[in-house]
mmCIF file with all atom_site columns, N, CA and C in Angstrom:
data_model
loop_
_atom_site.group_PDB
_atom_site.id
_atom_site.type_symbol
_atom_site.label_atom_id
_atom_site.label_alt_id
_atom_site.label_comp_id
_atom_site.label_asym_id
_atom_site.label_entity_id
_atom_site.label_seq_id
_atom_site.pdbx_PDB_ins_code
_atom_site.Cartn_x
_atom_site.Cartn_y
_atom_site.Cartn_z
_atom_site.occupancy
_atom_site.B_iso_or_equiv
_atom_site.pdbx_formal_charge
_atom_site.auth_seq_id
_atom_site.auth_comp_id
_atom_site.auth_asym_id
_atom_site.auth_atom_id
_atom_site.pdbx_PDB_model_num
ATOM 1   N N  . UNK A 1 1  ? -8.617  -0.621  -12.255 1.00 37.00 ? 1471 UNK A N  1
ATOM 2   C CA . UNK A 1 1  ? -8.673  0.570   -11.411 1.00 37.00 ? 1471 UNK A CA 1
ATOM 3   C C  . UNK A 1 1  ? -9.074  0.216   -9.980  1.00 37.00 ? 1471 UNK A C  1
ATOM 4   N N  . UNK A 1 2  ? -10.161 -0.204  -9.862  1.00 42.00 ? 1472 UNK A N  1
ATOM 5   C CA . UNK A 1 2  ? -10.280 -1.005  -8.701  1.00 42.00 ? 1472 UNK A CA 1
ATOM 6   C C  . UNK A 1 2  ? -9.507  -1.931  -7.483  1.00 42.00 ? 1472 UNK A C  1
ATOM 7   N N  . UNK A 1 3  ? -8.451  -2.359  -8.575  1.00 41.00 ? 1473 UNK A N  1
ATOM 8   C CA . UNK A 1 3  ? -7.689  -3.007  -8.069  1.00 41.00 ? 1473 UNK A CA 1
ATOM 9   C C  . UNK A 1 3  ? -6.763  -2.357  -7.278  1.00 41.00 ? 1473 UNK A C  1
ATOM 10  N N  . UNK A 1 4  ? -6.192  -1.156  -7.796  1.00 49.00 ? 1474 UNK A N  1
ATOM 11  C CA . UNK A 1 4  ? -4.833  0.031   -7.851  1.00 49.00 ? 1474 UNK A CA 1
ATOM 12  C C  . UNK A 1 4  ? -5.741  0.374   -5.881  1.00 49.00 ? 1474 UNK A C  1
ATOM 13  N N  . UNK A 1 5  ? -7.415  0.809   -6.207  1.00 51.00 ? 1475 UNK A N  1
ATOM 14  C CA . UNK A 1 5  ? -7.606  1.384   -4.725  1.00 51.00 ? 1475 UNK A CA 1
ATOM 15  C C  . UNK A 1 5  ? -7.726  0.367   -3.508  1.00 51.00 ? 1475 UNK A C  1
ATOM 16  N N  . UNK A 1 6  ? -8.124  -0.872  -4.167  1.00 52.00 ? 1476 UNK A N  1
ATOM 17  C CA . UNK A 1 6  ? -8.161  -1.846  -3.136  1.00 52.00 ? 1476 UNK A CA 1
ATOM 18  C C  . UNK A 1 6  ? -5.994  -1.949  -2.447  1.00 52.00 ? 1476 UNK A C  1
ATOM 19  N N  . UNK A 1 7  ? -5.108  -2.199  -3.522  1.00 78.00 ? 1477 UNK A N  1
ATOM 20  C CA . UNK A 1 7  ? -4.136  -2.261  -2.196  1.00 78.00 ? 1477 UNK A CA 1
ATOM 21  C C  . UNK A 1 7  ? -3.809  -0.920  -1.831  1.00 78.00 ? 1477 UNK A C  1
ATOM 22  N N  . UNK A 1 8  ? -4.112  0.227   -2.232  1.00 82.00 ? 1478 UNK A N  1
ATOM 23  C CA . UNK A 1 8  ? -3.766  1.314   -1.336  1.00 82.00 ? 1478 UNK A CA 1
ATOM 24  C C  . UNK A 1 8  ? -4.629  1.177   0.006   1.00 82.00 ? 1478 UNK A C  1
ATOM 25  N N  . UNK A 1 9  ? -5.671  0.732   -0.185  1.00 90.00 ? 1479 UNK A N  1
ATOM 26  C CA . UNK A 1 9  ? -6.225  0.769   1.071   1.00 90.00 ? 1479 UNK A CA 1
ATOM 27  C C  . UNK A 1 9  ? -6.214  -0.082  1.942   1.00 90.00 ? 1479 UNK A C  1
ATOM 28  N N  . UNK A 1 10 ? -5.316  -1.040  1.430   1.00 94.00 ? 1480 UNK A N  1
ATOM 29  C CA . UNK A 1 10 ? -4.683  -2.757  1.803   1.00 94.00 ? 1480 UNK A CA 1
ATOM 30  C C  . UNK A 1 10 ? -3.167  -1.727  2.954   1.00 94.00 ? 1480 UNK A C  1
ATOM 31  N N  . UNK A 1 11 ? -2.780  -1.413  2.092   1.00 95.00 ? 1481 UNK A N  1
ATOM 32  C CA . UNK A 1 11 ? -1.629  -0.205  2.584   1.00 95.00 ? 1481 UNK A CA 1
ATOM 33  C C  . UNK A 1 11 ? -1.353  0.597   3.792   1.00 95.00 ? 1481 UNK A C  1
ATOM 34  N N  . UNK A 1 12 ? -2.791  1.621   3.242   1.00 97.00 ? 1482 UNK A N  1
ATOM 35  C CA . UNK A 1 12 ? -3.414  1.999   4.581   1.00 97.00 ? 1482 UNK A CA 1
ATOM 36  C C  . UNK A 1 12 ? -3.375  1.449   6.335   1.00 97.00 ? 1482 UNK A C  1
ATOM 37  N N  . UNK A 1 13 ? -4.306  0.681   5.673   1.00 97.00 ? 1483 UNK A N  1
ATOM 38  C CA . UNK A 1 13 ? -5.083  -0.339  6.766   1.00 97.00 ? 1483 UNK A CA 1
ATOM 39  C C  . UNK A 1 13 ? -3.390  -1.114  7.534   1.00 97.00 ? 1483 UNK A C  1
ATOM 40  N N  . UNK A 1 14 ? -2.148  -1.821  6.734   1.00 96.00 ? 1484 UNK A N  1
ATOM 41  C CA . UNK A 1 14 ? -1.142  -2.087  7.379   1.00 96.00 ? 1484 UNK A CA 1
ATOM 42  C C  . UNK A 1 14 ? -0.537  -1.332  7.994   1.00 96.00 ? 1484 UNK A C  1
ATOM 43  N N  . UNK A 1 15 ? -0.504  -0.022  7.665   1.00 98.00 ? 1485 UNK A N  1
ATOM 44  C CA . UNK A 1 15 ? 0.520   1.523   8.068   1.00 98.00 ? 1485 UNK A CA 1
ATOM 45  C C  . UNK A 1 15 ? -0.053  1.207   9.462   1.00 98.00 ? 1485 UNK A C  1
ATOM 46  N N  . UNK A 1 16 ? -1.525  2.441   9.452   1.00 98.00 ? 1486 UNK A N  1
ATOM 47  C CA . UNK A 1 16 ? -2.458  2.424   10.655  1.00 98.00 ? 1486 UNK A CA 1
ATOM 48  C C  . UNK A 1 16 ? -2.576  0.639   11.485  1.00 98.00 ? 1486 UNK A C  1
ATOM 49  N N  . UNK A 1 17 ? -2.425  -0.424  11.619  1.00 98.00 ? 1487 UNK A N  1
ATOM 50  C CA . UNK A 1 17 ? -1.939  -1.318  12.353  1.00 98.00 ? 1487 UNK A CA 1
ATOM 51  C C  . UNK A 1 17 ? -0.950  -1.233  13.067  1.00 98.00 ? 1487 UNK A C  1
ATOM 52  N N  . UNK A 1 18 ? 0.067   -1.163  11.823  1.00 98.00 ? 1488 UNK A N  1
ATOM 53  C CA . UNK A 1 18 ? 1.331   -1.239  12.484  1.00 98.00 ? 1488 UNK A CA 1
ATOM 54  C C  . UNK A 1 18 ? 1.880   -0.524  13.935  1.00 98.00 ? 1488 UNK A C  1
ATOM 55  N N  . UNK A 1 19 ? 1.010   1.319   13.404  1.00 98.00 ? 1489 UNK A N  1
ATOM 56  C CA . UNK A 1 19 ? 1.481   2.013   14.297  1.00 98.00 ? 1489 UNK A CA 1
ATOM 57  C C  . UNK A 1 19 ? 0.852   2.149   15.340  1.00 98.00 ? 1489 UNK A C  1
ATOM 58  N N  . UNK A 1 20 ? -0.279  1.497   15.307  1.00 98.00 ? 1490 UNK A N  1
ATOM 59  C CA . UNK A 1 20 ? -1.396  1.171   16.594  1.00 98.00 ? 1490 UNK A CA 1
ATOM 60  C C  . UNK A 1 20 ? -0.005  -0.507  17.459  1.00 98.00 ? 1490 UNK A C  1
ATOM 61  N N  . UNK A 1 21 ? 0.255   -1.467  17.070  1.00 96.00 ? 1491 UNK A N  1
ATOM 62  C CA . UNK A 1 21 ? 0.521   -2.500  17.326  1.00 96.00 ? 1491 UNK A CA 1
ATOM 63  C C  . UNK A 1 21 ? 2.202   -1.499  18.254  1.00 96.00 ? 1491 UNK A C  1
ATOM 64  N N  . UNK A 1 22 ? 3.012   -0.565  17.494  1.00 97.00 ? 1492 UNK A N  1
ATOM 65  C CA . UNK A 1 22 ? 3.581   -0.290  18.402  1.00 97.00 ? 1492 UNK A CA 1
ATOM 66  C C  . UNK A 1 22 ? 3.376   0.986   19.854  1.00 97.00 ? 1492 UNK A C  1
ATOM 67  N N  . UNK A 1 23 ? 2.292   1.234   19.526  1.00 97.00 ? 1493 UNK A N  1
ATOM 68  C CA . UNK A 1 23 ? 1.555   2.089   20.467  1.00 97.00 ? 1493 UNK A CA 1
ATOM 69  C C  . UNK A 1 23 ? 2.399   3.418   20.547  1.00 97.00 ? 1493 UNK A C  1
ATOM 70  N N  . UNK A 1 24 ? 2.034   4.208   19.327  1.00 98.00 ? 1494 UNK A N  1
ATOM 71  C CA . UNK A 1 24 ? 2.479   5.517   18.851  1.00 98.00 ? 1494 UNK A CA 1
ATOM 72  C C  . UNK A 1 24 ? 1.403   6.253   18.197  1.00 98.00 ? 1494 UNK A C  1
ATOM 73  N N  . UNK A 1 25 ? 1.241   7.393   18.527  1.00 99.00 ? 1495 UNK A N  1
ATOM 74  C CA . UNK A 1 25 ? 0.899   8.728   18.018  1.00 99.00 ? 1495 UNK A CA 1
ATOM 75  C C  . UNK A 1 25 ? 1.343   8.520   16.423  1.00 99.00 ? 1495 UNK A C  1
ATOM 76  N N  . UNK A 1 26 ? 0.503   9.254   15.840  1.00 99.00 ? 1496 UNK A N  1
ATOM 77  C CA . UNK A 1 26 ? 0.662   9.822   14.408  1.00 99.00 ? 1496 UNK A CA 1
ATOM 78  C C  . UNK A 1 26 ? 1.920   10.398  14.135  1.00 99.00 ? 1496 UNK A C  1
ATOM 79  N N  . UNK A 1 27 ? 2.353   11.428  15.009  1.00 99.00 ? 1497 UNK A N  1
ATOM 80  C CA . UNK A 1 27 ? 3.412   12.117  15.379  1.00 99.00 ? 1497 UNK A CA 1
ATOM 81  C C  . UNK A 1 27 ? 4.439   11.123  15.784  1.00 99.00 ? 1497 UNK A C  1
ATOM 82  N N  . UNK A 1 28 ? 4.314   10.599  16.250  1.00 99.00 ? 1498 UNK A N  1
ATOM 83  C CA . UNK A 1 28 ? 5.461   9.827   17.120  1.00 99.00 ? 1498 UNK A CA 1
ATOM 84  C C  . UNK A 1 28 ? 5.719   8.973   15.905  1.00 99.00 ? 1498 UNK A C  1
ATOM 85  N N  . UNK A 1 29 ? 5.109   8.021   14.895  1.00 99.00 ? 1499 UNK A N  1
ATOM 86  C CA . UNK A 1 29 ? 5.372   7.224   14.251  1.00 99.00 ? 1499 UNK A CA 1
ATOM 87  C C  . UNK A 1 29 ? 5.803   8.426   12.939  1.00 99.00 ? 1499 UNK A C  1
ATOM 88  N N  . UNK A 1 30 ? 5.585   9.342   12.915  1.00 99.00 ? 1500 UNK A N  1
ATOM 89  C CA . UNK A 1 30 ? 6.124   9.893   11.733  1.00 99.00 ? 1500 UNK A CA 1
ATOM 90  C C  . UNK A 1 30 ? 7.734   10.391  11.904  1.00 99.00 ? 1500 UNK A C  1
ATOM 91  N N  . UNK A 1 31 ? 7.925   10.875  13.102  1.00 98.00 ? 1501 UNK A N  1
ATOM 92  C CA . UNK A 1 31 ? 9.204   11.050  13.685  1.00 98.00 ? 1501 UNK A CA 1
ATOM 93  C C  . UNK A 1 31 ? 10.075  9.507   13.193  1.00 98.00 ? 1501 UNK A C  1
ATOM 94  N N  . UNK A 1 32 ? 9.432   8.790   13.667  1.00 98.00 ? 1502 UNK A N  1
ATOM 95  C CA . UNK A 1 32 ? 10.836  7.187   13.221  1.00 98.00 ? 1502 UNK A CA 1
ATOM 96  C C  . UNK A 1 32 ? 10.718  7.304   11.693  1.00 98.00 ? 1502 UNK A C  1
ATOM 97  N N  . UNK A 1 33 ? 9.626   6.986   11.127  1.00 98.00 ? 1503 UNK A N  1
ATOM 98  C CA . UNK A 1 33 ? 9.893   7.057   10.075  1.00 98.00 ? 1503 UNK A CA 1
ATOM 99  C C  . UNK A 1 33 ? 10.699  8.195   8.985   1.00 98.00 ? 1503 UNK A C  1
ATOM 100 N N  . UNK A 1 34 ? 10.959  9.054   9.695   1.00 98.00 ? 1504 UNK A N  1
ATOM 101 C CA . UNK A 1 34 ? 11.200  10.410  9.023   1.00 98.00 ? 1504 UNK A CA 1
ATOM 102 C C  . UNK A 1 34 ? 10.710  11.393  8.000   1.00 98.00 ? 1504 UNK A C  1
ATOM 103 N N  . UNK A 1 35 ? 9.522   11.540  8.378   1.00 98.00 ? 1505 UNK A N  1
ATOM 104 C CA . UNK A 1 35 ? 8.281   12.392  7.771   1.00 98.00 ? 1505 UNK A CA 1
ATOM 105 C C  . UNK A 1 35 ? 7.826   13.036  8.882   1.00 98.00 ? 1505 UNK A C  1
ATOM 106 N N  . UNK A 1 36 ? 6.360   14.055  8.204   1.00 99.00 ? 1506 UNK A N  1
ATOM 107 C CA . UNK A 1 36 ? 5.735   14.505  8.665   1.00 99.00 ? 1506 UNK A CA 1
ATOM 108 C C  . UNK A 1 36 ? 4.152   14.224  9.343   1.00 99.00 ? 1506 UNK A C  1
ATOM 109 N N  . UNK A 1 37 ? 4.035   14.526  10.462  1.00 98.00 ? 1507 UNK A N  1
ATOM 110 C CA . UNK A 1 37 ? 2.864   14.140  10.742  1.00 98.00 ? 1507 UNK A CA 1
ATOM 111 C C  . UNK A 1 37 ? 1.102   13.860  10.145  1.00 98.00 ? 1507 UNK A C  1
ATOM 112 N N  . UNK A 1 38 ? 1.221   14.977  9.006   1.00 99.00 ? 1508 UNK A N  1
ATOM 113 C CA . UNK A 1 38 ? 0.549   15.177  7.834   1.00 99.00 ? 1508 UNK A CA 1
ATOM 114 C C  . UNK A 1 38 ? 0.390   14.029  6.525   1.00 99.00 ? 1508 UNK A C  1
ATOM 115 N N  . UNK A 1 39 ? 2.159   13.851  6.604   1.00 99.00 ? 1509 UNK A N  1
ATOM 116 C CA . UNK A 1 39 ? 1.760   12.425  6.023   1.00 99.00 ? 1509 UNK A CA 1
ATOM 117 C C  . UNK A 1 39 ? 1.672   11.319  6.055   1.00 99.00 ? 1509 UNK A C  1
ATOM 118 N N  . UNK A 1 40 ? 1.926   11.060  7.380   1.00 99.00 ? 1510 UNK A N  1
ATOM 119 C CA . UNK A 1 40 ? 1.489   9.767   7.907   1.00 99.00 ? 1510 UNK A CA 1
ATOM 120 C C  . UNK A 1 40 ? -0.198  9.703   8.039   1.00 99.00 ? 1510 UNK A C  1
ATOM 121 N N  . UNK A 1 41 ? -0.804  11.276  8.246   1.00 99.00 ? 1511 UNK A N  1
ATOM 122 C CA . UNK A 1 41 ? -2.301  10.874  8.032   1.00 99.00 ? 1511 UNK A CA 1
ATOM 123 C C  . UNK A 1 41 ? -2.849  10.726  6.623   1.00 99.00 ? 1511 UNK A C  1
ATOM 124 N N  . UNK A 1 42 ? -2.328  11.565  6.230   1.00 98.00 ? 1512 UNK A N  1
ATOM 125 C CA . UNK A 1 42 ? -2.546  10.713  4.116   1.00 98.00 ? 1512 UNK A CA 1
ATOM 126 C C  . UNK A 1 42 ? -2.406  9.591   3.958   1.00 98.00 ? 1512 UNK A C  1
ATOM 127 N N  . UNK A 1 43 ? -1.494  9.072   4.496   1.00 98.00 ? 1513 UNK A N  1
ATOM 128 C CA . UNK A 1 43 ? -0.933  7.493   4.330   1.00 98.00 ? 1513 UNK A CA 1
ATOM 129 C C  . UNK A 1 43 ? -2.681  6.881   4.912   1.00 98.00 ? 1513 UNK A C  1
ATOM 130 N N  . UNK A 1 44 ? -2.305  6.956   6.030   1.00 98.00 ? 1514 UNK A N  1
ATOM 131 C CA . UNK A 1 44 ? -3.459  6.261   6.832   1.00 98.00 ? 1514 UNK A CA 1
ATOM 132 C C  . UNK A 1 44 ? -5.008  6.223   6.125   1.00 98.00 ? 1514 UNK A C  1
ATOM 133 N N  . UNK A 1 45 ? -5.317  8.035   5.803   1.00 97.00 ? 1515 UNK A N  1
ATOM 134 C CA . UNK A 1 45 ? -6.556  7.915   5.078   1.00 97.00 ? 1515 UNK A CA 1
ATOM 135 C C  . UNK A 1 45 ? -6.592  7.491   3.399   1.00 97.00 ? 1515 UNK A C  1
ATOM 136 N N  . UNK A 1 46 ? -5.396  6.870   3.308   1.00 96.00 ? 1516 UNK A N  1
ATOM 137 C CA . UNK A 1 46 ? -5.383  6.477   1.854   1.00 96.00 ? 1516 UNK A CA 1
ATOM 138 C C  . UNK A 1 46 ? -5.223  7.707   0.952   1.00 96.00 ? 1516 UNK A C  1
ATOM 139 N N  . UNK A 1 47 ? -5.116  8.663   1.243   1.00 97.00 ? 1517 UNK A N  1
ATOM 140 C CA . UNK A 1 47 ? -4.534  9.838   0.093   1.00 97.00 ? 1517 UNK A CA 1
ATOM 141 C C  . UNK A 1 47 ? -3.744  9.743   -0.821  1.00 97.00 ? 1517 UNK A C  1
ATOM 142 N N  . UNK A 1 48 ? -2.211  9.409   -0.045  1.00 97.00 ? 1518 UNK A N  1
ATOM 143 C CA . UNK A 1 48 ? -1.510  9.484   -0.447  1.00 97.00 ? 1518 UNK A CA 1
ATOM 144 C C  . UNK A 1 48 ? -0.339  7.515   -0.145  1.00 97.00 ? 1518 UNK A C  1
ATOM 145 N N  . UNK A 1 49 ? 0.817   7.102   -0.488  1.00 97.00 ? 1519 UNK A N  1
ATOM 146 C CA . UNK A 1 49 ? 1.312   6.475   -0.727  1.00 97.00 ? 1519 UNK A CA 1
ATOM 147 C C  . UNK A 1 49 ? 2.827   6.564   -0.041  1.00 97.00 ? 1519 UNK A C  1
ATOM 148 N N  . UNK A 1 50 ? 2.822   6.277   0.657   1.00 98.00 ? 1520 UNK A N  1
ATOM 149 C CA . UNK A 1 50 ? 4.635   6.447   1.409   1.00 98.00 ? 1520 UNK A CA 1
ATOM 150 C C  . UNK A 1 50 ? 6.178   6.089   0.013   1.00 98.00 ? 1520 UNK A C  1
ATOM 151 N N  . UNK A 1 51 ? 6.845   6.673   0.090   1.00 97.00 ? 1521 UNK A N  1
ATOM 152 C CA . UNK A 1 51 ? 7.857   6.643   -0.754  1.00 97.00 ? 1521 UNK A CA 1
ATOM 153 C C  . UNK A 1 51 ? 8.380   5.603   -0.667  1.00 97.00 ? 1521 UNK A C  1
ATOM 154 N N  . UNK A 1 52 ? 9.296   5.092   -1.616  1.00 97.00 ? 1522 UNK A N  1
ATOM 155 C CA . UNK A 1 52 ? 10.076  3.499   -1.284  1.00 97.00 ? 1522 UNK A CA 1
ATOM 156 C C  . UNK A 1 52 ? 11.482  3.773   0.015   1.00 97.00 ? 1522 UNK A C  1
ATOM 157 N N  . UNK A 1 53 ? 11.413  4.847   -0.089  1.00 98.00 ? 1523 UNK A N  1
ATOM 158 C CA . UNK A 1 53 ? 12.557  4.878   0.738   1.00 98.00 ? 1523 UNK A CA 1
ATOM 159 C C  . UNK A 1 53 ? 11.733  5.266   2.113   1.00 98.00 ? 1523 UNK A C  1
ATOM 160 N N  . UNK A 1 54 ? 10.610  5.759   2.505   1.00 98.00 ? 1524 UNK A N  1
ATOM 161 C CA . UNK A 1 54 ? 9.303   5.834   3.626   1.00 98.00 ? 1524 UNK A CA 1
ATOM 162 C C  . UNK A 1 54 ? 9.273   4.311   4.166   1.00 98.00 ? 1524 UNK A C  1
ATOM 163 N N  . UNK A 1 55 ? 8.859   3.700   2.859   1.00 97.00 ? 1525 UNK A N  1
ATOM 164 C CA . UNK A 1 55 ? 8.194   2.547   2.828   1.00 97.00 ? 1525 UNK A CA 1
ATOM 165 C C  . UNK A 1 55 ? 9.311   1.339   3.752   1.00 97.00 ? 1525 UNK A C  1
ATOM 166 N N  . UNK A 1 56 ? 10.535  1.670   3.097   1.00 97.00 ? 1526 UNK A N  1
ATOM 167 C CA . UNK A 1 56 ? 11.749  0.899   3.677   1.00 97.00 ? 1526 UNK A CA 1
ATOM 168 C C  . UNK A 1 56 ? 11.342  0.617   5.203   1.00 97.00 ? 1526 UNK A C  1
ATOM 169 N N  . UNK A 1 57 ? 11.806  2.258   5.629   1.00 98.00 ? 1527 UNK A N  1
ATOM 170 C CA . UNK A 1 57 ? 11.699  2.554   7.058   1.00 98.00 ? 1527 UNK A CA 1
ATOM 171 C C  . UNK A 1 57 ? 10.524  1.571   7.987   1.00 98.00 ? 1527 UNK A C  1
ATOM 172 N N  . UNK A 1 58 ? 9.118   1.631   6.658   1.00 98.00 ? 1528 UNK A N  1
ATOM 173 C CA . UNK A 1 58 ? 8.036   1.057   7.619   1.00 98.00 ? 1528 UNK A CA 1
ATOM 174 C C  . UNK A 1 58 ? 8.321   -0.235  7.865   1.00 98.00 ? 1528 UNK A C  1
ATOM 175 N N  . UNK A 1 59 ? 9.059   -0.915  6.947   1.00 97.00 ? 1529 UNK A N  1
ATOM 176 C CA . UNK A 1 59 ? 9.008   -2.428  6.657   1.00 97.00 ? 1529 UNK A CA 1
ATOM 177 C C  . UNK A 1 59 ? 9.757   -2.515  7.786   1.00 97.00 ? 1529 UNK A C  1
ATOM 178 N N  . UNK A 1 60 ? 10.971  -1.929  8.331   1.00 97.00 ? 1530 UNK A N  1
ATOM 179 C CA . UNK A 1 60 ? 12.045  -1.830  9.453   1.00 97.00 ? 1530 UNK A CA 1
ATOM 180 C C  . UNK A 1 60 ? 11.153  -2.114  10.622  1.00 97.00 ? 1530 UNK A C  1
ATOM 181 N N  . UNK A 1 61 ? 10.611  -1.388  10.744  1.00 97.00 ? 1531 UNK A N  1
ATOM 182 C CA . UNK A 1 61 ? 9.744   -0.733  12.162  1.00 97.00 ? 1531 UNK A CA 1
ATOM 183 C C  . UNK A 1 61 ? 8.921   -2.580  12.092  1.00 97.00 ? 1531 UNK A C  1
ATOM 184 N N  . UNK A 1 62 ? 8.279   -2.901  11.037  1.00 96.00 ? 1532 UNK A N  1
ATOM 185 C CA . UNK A 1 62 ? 7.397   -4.236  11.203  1.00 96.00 ? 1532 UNK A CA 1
ATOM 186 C C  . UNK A 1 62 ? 8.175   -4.927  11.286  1.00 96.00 ? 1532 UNK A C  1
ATOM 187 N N  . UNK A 1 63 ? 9.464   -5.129  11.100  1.00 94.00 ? 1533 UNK A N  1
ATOM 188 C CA . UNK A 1 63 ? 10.165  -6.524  11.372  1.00 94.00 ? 1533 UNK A CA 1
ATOM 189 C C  . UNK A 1 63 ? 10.531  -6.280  12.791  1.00 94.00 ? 1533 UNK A C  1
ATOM 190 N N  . UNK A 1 64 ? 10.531  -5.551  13.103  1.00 88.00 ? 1534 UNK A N  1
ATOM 191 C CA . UNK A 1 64 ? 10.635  -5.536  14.727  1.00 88.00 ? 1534 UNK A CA 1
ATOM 192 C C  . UNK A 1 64 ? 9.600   -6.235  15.362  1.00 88.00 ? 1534 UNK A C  1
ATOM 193 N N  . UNK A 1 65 ? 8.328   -5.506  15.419  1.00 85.00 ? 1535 UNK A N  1
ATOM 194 C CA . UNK A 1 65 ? 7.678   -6.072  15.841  1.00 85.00 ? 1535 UNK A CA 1
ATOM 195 C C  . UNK A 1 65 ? 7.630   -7.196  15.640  1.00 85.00 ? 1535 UNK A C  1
ATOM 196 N N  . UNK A 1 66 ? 7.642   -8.199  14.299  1.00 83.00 ? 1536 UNK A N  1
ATOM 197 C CA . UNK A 1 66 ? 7.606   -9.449  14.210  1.00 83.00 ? 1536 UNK A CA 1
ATOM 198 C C  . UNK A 1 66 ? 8.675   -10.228 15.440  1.00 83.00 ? 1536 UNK A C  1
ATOM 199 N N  . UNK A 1 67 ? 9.774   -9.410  15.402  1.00 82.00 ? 1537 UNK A N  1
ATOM 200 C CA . UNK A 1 67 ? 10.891  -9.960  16.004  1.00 82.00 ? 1537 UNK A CA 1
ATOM 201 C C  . UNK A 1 67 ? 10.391  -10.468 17.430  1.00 82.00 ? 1537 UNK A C  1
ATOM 202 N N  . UNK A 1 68 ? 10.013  -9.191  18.242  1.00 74.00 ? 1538 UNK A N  1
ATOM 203 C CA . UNK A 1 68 ? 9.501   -9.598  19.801  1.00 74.00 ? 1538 UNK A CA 1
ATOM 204 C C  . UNK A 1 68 ? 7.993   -10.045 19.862  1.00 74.00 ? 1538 UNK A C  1
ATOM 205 N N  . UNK A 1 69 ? 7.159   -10.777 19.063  1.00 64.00 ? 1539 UNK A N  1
ATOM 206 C CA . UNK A 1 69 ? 6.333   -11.502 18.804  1.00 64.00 ? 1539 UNK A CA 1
ATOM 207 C C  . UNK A 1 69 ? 7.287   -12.370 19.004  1.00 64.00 ? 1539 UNK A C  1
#
C-alpha cells in the first residue's frame, strides 16, 4: 500500500515539475494537455491520477523539453 502512494506522489511531484520547467499556469498546462484546470490540481496534489491517454499527452510535452535541453 505504501508503495501504490509513494509513486503517485512520485507522479505528482513529475506533473508539477514538468509544468513549472515549461513555465505554465495550471490552466495553461491543462489546456495542452486537454483537461481541466481542476484536474491538473488533483494530479498535482496527488488526488487523483491522469488517464493513459492524459498521461500520453504529458509524456509529449516532457520529451520536448528534453529535446531543447
Amino acid at each position: 500500500m505504501a508503495s501504490k502512494k509513494a509513486s503517485g506522489k512520485d507522479r505528482a511531484d513529475t506533473i508539477k515539475r514538468l509544468r513549472i520547467q515549461l513555465d505554465l499556469t495550471q490552466e495553461q498546462f491543462a489546456a495542452k494537455v486537454g483537461v481541466t484546470f481542476s484536474t491538473v490540481n488533483r494530479w498535482e496534489a496527488g488526488r487523483s491520477r491522469p488517464s493513459p491517454l492524459a498521461w500520453r499527452e504529458i509524456e509529449r510535452l516532457s520529451d520536448k523539453v528534453r529535446k531543447v535541453k
